[in-house]
Short mmCIF file of C-alpha atoms in Angstrom, two decimals:
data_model
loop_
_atom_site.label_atom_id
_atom_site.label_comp_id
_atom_site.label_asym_id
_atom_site.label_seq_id
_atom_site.Cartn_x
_atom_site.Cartn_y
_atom_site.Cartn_z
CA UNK A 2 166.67 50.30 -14.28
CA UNK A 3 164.38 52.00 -11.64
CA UNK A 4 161.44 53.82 -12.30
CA UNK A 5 159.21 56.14 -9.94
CA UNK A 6 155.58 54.29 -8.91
CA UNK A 7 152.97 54.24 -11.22
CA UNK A 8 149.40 53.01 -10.73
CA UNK A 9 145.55 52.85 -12.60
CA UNK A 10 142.57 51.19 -13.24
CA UNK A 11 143.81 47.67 -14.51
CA UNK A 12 140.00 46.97 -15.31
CA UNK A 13 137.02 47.88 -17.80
CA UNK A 14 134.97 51.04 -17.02
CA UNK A 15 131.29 49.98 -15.62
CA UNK A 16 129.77 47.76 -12.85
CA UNK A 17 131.24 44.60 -12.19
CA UNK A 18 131.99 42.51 -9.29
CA UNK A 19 135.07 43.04 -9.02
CA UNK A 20 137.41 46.09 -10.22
CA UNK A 21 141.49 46.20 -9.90
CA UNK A 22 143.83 49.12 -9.14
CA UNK A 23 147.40 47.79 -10.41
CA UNK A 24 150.30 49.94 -8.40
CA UNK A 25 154.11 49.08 -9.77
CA UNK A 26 157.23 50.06 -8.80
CA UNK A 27 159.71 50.34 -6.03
CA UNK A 28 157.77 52.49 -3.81
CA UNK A 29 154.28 50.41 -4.47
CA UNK A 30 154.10 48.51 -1.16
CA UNK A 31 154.72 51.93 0.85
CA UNK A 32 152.49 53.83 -1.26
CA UNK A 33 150.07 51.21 -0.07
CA UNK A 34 150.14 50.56 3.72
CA UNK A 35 149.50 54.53 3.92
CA UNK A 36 146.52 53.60 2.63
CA UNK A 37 145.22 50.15 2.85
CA UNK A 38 144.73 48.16 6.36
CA UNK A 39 144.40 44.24 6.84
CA UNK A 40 141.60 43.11 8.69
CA UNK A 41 144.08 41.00 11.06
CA UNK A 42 146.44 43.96 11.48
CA UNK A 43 149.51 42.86 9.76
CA UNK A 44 151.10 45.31 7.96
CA UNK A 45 150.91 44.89 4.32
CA UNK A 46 154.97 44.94 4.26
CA UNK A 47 154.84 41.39 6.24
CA UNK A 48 151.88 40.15 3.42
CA UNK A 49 153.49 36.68 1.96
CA UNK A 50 153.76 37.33 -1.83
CA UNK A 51 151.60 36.31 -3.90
CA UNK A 52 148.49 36.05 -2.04
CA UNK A 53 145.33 37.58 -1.30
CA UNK A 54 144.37 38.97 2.31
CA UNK A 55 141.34 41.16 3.16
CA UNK A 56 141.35 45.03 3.83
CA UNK A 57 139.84 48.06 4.23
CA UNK A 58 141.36 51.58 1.65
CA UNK A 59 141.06 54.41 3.98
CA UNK A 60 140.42 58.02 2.77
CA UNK A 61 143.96 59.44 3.81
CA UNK A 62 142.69 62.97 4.43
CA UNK A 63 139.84 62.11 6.72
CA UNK A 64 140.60 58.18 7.79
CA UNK A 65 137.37 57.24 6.34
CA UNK A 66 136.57 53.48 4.63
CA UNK A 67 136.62 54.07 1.16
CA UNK A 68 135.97 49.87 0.46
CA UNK A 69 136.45 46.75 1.83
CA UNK A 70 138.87 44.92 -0.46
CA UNK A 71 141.19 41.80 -1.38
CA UNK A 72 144.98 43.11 -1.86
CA UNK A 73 147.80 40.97 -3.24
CA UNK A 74 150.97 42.05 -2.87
CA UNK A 75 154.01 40.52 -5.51
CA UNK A 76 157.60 41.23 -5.20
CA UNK A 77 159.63 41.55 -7.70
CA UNK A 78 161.18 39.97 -9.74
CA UNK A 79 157.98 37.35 -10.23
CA UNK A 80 155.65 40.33 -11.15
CA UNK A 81 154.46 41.04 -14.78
CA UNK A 82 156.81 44.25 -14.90
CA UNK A 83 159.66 42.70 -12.52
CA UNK A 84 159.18 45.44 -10.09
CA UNK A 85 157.30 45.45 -6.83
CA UNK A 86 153.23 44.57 -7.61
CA UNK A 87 149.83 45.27 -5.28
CA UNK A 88 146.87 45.03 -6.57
CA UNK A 89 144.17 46.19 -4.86
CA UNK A 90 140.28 43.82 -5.76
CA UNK A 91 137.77 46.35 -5.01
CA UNK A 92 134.07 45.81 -5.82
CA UNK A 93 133.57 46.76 -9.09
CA UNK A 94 131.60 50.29 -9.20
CA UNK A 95 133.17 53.65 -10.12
CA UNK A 96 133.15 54.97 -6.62
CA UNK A 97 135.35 52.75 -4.88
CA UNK A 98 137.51 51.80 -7.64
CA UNK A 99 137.94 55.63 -7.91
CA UNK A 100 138.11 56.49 -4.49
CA UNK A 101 140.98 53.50 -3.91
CA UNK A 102 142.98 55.15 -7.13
CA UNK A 103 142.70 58.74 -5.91
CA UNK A 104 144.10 57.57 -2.41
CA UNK A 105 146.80 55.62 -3.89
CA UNK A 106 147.91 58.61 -5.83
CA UNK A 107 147.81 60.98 -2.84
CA UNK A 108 150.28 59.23 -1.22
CA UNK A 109 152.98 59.16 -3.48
CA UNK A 110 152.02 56.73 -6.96
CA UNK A 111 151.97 58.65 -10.34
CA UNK A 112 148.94 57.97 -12.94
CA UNK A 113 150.11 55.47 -15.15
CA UNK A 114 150.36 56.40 -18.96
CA UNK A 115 148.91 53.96 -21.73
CA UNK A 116 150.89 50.72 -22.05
CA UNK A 117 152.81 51.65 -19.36
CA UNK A 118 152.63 48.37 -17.01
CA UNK A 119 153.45 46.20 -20.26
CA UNK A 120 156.21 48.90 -21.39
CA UNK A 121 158.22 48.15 -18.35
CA UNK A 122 157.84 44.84 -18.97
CA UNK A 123 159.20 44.62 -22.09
CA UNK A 124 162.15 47.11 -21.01
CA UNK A 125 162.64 45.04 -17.91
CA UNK A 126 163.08 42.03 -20.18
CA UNK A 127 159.96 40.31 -18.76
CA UNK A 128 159.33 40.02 -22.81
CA UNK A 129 159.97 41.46 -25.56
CA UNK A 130 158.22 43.55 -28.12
CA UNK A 131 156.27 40.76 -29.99
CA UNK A 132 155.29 39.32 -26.81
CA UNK A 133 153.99 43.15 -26.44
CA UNK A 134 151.90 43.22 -28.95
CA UNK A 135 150.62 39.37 -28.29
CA UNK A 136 148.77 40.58 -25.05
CA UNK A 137 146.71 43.52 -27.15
CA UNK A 138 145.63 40.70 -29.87
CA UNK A 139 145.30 38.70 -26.98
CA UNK A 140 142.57 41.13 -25.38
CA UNK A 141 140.92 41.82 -28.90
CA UNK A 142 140.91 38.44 -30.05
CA UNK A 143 137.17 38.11 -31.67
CA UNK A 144 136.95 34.23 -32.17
CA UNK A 145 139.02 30.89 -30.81
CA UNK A 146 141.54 30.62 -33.52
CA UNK A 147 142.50 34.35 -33.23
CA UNK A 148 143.15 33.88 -29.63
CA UNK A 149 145.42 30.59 -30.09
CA UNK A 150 147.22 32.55 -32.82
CA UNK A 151 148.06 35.52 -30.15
CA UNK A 152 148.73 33.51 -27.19
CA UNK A 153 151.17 31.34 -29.67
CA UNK A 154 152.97 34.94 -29.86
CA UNK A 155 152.47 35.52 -26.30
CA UNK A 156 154.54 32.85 -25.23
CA UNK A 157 157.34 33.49 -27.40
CA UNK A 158 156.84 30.94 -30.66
CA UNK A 159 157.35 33.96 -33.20
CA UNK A 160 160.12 35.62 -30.98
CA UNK A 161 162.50 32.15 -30.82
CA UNK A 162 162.00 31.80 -34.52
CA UNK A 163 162.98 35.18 -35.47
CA UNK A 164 166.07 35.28 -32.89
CA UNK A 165 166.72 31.73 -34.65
CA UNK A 166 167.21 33.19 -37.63
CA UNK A 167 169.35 36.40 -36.41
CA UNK A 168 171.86 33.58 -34.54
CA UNK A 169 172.32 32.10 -38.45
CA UNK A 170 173.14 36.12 -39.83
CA UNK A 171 175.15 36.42 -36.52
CA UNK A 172 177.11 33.07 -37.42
CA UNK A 173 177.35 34.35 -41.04
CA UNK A 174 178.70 37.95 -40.21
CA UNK A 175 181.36 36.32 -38.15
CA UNK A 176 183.04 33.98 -40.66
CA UNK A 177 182.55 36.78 -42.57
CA UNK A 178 184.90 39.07 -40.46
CA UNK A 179 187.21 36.37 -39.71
CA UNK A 180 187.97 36.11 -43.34
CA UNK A 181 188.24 40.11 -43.52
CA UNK A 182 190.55 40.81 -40.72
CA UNK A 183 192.58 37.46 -40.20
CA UNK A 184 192.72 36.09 -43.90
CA UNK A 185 194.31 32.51 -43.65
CA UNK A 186 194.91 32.48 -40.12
CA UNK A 187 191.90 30.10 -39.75
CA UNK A 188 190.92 27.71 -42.19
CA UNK A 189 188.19 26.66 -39.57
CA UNK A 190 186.18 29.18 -39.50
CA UNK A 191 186.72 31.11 -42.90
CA UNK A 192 183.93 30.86 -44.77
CA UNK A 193 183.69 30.65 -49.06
CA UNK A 194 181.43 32.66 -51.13
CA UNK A 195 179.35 29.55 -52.25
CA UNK A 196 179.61 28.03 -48.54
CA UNK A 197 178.01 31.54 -47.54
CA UNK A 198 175.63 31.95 -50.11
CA UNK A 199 173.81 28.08 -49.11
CA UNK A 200 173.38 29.36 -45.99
CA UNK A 201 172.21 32.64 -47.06
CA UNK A 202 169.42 30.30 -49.76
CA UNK A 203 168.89 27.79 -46.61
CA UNK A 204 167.74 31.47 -44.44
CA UNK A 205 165.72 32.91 -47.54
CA UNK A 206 163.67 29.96 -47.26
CA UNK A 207 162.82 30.44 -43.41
CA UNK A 208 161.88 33.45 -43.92
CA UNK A 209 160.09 32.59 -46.72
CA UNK A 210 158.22 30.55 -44.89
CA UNK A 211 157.19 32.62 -42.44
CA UNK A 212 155.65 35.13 -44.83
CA UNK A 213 153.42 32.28 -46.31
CA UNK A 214 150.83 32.92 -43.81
CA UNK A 215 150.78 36.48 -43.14
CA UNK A 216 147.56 36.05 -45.34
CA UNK A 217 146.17 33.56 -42.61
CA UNK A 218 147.27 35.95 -39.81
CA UNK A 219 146.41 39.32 -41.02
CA UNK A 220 142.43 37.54 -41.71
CA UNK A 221 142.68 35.93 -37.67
CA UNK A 222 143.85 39.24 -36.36
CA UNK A 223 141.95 41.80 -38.06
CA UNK A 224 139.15 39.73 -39.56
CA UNK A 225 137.81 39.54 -43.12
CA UNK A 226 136.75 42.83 -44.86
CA UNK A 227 133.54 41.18 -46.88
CA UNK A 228 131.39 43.88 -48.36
CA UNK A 229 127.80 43.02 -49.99
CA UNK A 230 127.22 45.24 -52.88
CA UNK A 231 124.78 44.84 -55.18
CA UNK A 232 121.68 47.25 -56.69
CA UNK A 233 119.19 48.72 -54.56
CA UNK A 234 116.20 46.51 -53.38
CA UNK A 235 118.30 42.84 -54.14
CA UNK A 236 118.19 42.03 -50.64
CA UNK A 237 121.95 43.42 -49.15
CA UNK A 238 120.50 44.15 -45.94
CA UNK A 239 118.24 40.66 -45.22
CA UNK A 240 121.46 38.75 -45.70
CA UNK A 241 123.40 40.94 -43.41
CA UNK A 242 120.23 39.84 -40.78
CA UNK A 243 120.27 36.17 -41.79
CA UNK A 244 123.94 35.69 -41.83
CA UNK A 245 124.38 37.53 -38.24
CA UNK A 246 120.67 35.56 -36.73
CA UNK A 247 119.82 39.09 -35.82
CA UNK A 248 117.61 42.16 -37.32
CA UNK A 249 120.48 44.63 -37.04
CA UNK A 250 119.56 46.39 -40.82
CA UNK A 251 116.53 47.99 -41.48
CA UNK A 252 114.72 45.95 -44.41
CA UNK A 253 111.87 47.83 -46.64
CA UNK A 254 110.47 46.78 -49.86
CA UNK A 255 111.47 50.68 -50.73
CA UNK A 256 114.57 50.58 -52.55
CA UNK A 257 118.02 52.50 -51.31
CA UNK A 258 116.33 52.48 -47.85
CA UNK A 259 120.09 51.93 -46.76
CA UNK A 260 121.97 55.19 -47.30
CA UNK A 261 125.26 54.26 -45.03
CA UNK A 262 127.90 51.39 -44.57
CA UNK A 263 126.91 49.10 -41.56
CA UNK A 264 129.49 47.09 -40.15
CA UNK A 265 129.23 44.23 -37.93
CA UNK A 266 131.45 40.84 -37.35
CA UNK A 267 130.73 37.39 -38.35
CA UNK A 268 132.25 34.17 -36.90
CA UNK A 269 132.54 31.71 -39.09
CA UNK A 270 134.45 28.61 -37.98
CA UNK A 271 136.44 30.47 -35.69
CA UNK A 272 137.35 32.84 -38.80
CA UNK A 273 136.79 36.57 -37.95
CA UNK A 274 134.52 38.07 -41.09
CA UNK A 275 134.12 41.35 -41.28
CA UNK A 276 130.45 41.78 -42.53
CA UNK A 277 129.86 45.36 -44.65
CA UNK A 278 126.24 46.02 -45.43
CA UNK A 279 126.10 48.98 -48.15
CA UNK A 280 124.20 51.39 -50.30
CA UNK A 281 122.82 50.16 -53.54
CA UNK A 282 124.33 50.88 -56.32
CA UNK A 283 122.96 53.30 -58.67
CA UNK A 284 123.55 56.42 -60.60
CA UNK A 285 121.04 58.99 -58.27
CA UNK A 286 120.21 62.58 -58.00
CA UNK A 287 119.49 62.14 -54.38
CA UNK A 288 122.31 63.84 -52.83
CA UNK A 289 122.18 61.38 -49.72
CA UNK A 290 121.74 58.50 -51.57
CA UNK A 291 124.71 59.73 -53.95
CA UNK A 292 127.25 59.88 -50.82
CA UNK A 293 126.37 56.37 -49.66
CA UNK A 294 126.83 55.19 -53.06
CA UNK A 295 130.17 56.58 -53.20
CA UNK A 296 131.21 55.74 -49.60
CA UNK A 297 129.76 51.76 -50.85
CA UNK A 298 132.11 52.12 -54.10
CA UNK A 299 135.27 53.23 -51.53
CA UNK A 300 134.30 49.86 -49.83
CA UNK A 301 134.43 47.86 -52.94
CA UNK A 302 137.89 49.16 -53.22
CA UNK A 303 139.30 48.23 -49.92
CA UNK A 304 137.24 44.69 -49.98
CA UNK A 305 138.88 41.44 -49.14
CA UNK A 306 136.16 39.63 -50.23
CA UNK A 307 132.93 41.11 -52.32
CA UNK A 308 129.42 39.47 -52.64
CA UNK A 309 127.63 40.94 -54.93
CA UNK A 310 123.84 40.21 -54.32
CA UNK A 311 121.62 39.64 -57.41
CA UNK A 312 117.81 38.58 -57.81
CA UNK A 313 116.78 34.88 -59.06
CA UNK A 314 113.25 36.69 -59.53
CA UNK A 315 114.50 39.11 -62.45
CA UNK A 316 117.61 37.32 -63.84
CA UNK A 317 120.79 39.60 -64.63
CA UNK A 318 120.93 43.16 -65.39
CA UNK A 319 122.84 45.75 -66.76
CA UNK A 320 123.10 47.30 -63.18
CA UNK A 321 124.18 43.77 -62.02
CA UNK A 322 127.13 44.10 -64.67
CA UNK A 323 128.03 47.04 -63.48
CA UNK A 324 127.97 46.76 -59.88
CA UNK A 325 130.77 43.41 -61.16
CA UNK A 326 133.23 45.53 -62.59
CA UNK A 327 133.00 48.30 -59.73
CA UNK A 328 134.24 44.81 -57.56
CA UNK A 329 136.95 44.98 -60.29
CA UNK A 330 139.85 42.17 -59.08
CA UNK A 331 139.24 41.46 -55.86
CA UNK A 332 137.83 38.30 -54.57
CA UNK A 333 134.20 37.86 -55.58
CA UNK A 334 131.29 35.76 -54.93
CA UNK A 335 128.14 35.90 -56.84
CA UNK A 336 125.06 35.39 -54.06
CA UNK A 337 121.60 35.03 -56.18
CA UNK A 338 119.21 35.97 -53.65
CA UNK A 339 115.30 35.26 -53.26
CA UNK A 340 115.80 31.96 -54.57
CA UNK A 341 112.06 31.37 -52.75
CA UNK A 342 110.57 33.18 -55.25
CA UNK A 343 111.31 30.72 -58.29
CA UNK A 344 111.23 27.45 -59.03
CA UNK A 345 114.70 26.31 -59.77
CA UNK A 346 117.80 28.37 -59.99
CA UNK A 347 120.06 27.49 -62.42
CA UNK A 348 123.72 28.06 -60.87
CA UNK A 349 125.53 26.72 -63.77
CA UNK A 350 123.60 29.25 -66.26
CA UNK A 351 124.67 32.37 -63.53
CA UNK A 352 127.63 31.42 -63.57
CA UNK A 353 128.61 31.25 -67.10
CA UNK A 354 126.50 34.80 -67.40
CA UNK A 355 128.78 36.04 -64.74
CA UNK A 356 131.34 34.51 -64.79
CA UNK A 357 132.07 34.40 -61.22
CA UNK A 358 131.79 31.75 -58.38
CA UNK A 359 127.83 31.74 -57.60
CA UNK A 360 125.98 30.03 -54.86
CA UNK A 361 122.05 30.45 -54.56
CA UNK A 362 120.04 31.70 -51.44
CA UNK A 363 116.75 32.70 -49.81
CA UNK A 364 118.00 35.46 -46.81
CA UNK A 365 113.90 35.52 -46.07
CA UNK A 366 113.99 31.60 -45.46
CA UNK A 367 117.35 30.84 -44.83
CA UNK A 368 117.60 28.39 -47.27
CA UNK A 369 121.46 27.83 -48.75
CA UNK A 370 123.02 29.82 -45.93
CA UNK A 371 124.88 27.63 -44.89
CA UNK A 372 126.59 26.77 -47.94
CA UNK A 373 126.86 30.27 -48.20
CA UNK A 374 129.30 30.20 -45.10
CA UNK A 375 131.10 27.14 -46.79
CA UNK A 376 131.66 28.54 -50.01
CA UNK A 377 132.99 32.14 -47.85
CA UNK A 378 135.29 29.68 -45.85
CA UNK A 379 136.46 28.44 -48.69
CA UNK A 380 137.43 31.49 -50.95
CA UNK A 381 139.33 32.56 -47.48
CA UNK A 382 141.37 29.03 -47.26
CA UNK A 383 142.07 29.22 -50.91
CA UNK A 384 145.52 29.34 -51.16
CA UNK A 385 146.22 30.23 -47.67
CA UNK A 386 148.03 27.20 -46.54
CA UNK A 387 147.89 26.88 -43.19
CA UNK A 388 151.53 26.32 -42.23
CA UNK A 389 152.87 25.09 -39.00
CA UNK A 390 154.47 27.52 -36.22
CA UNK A 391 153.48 31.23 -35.61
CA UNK A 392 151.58 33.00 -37.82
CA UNK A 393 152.30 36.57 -38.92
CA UNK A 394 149.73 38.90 -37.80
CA UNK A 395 150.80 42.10 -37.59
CA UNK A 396 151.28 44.26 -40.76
CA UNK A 397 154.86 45.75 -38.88
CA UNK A 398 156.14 42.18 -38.78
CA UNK A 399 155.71 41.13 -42.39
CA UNK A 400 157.20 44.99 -43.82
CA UNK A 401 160.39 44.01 -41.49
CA UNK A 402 160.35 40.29 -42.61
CA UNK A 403 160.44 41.58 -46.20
CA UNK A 404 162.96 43.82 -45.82
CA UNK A 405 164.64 41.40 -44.20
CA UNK A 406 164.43 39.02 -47.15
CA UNK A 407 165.04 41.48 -49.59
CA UNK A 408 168.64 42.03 -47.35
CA UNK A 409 169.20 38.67 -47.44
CA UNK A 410 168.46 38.06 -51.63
CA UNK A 411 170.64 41.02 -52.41
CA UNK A 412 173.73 39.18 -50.27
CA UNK A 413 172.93 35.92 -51.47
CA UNK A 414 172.48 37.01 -55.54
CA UNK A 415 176.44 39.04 -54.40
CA UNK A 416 178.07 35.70 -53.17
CA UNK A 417 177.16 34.16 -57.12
CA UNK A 418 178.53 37.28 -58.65
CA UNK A 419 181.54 37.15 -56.58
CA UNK A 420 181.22 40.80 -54.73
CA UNK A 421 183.77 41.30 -51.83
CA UNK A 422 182.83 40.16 -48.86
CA UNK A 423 182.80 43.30 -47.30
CA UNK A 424 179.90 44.92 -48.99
CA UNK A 425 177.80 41.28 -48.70
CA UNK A 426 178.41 42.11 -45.34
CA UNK A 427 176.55 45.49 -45.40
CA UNK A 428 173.19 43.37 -46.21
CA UNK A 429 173.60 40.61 -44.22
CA UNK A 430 173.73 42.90 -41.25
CA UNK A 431 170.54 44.94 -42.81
CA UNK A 432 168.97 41.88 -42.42
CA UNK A 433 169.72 41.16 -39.23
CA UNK A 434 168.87 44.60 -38.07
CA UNK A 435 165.40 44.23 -39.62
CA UNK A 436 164.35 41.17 -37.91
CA UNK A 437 165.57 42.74 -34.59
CA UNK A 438 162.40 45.53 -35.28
CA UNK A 439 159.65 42.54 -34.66
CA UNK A 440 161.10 41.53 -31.13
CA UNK A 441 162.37 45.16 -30.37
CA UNK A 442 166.18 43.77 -30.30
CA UNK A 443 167.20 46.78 -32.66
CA UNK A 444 163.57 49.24 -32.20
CA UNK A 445 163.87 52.76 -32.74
CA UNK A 446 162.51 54.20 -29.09
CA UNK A 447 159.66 56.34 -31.31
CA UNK A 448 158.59 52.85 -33.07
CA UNK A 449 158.48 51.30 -29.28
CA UNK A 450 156.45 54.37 -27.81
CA UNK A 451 153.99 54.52 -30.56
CA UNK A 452 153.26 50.37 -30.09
CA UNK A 453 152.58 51.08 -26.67
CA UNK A 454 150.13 54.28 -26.88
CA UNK A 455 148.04 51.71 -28.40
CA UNK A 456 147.74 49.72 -25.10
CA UNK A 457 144.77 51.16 -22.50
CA UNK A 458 145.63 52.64 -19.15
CA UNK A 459 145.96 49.78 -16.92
CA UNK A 460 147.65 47.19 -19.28
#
């Protein structure tokens, strides 16, 4: 497949000391050498591939230097998109980088769309859609064991298992058909119901497996929502500053001095978190106040983890009681702050009054933060298992992998009930259409286009 030539900005907007213009397709060298002129006077046709040789980018209106610049130029097919590649290392302001685009696209190249460089990649067969998606988690990854977790998916772990699997429903379909349209004329590869429906169990439990740490993955990729809620004036905002080492919340002694969610995000052991600072919670006639309570219950909702802040100095109230039910089911952690200003707190008694998890803390010292963070790492291992292989991060990949399985129980639960092969054959192949979604095997085009309008111009 042949495209026209596309180019753009492959690098972030500001100063830098360096700044890219990508150009791809068949036309990209030409488009260039109208252009772009080596120092030594080779033509950039004659540049080896794959290496770097110094230039000047002309104006091609007026002949003026636009920048002095480093160009690579990479033929296909051992280029990112498997189509002719220059790239064009400008210094890294928004003049020349601009200037060197605008001349590039005066002589032929077309401004590239979002996602295009990667979408002709993946249509190319350079990789496939997971792989897509890998380089965006790649690019957003927020701490180390996010980033292993995408490049793991980046080089193809999650794609081999998942076209693992479709090989077994392949294998499965065909004894399947064998027994439909040559009955008896090979005992070999016929297949029995009970024969079928082991490997059917054998393929639940892959899958299965897989969807054991979507948990894990969803927390890497997109980080844990952790909301502190608690009433007005319990000292929400201080452990926002202490946990992130920074003043980032505004802290009076006045209380519902914080009228808005504030989000920010925590590292902790290489574990995204999420950190929501919010409103106190309190019935109020002050009609600003009243909105960031609301907005602060809508958070409580949506939480993956609450803490719910409460005072050592005043013991448990009724609005402490009720800001615990507004955290209703969801994971909770009781955090008795201004633990400086008594003696001795008694965990064990909070936690029988509350009957939640508690863990004691001064945000104005510091003191018990970092079992704080332990106890937070914990609740988020709890029951996550950390399983070997790729993890499932993306929401799109777990709904396909449980359709998939649901396929796959339905065929399995028809081989015990003895249902014609036939129609076991209708959700067999449902499942093996489903899996083909993650890697883009059996994508609609609108679910392909809408992954990559995600990606930025240049990627």
């Amino acid at each position: 497949m042949e495209w026209d030539t596309i180019a753009a900005i492959s690098t972030p907007i500001g100063e830098g000391g360096i700044g890219i213009v990508r150009v791809s397709g068949p036309e990209a060298v030409d488009i260039v050498e109208k252009v772009v002129e080596s120092s030594s006077g080779i033509k950039i046709r004659d540049f080896p591939s794959h290496t770097l040789k110094l230039c000047r980018v002309k104006n091609p209106d007026t002949g003026e230097v636009v920048d002095e610049v480093m160009v690579s130029v990479m033929r296909a097919p051992k280029t990112f998109t498997r189509e002719d590649v220059v790239e064009i290392n400008c210094h890294g302001g928004a003049a020349p980088l601009g200037a060197t685009l605008k001349a590039v696209l005066a002589s032929g190249a077309r401004l590239a769309l979002p996602g295009e460089f990667s979408k002709r990649a993946f249509l190319n067969g350079r990789i496939d859609l997971a792989q897509a998606e890998a380089i965006i988690d790649v690019i957003r990854a927020r701490t180390g064991k996010g980033l292993s977790a995408a490049l793991d998916h980046l080089e193809g772990s999650l794609s081999r298992e998942i076209r693992g699997i479709r090989d077994d429903l392949s294998g499965c379909l065909a004894r399947i058909e064998v027994n439909i349209d040559f009955p008896g004329e090979d005992p070999d590869a016929e297949v029995t119901t009970e024969e079928l429906g082991k490997n059917l169990s054998r393929i639940e439990k892959e899958i299965e497996k897989l969807l054991a740490g979507a948990g894990q993955g969803k927390v890497l990729r997109e980080g844990l929502k952790t909301v502190i809620a608690g009433r007005p004036n319990v000292g929400k905002s201080s452990l926002l500053n202490a946990l992130l080492r920074e003043k980032r919340a505004i802290v009076t002694d006045i209380p519902g001095t914080t009228r808005d969610v504030i989000e920010e995000m925590l590292n902790l052991g290489g574990i995204p978190v999420r950190v929501l600072d919010t409103a106190g919670i309190r019935p109020t006639r002050d009609e600003v106040e009243r909105i960031g309570v609301e907005r602060s219950e809508r958070a409580l909702k949506e939480a993956d983890l609450v803490l719910v802040i409460m005072d050592a100095s005043t013991g448990l109230l009724e609005e402490d009681k009720g800001v615990l039910k507004k955290a209703g089911e969801a994971r909770c952690l009781v955090v008795v702050n201004k633990s400086d200003l008594v003696e001795k707190v008694d965990i064990e008694g909070w936690e029988k009054l509350t009957s939640r998890e508690c863990v004691a803390v001064s945000a104005k010292t510091g003191w018990g933060l970092s079992s704080l963070e332990e106890k937070i790492r914990g609740i988020i291992e709890k029951g996550e298992k950390v399983r070997e292989g790729p993890l499932i991060t993306r929401v799109r990949h777990e709904e396909a992998l449980r359709k998939a399985l649901k396929h796959i129980r339905e065929a399995r639960e028809a081989c015990s009930l003895g249902v014609p092969e036939d129609i076991i054959a209708i959700d067999v192949r449902e499942a093996w259409t489903s899996l083909g979604e993650i890697t883009g095997d059996t994508a609609s085009e609108e679910i392909v286009d809408r992954i990559f309008a995600d990606f930025c111009i240049g990627k």
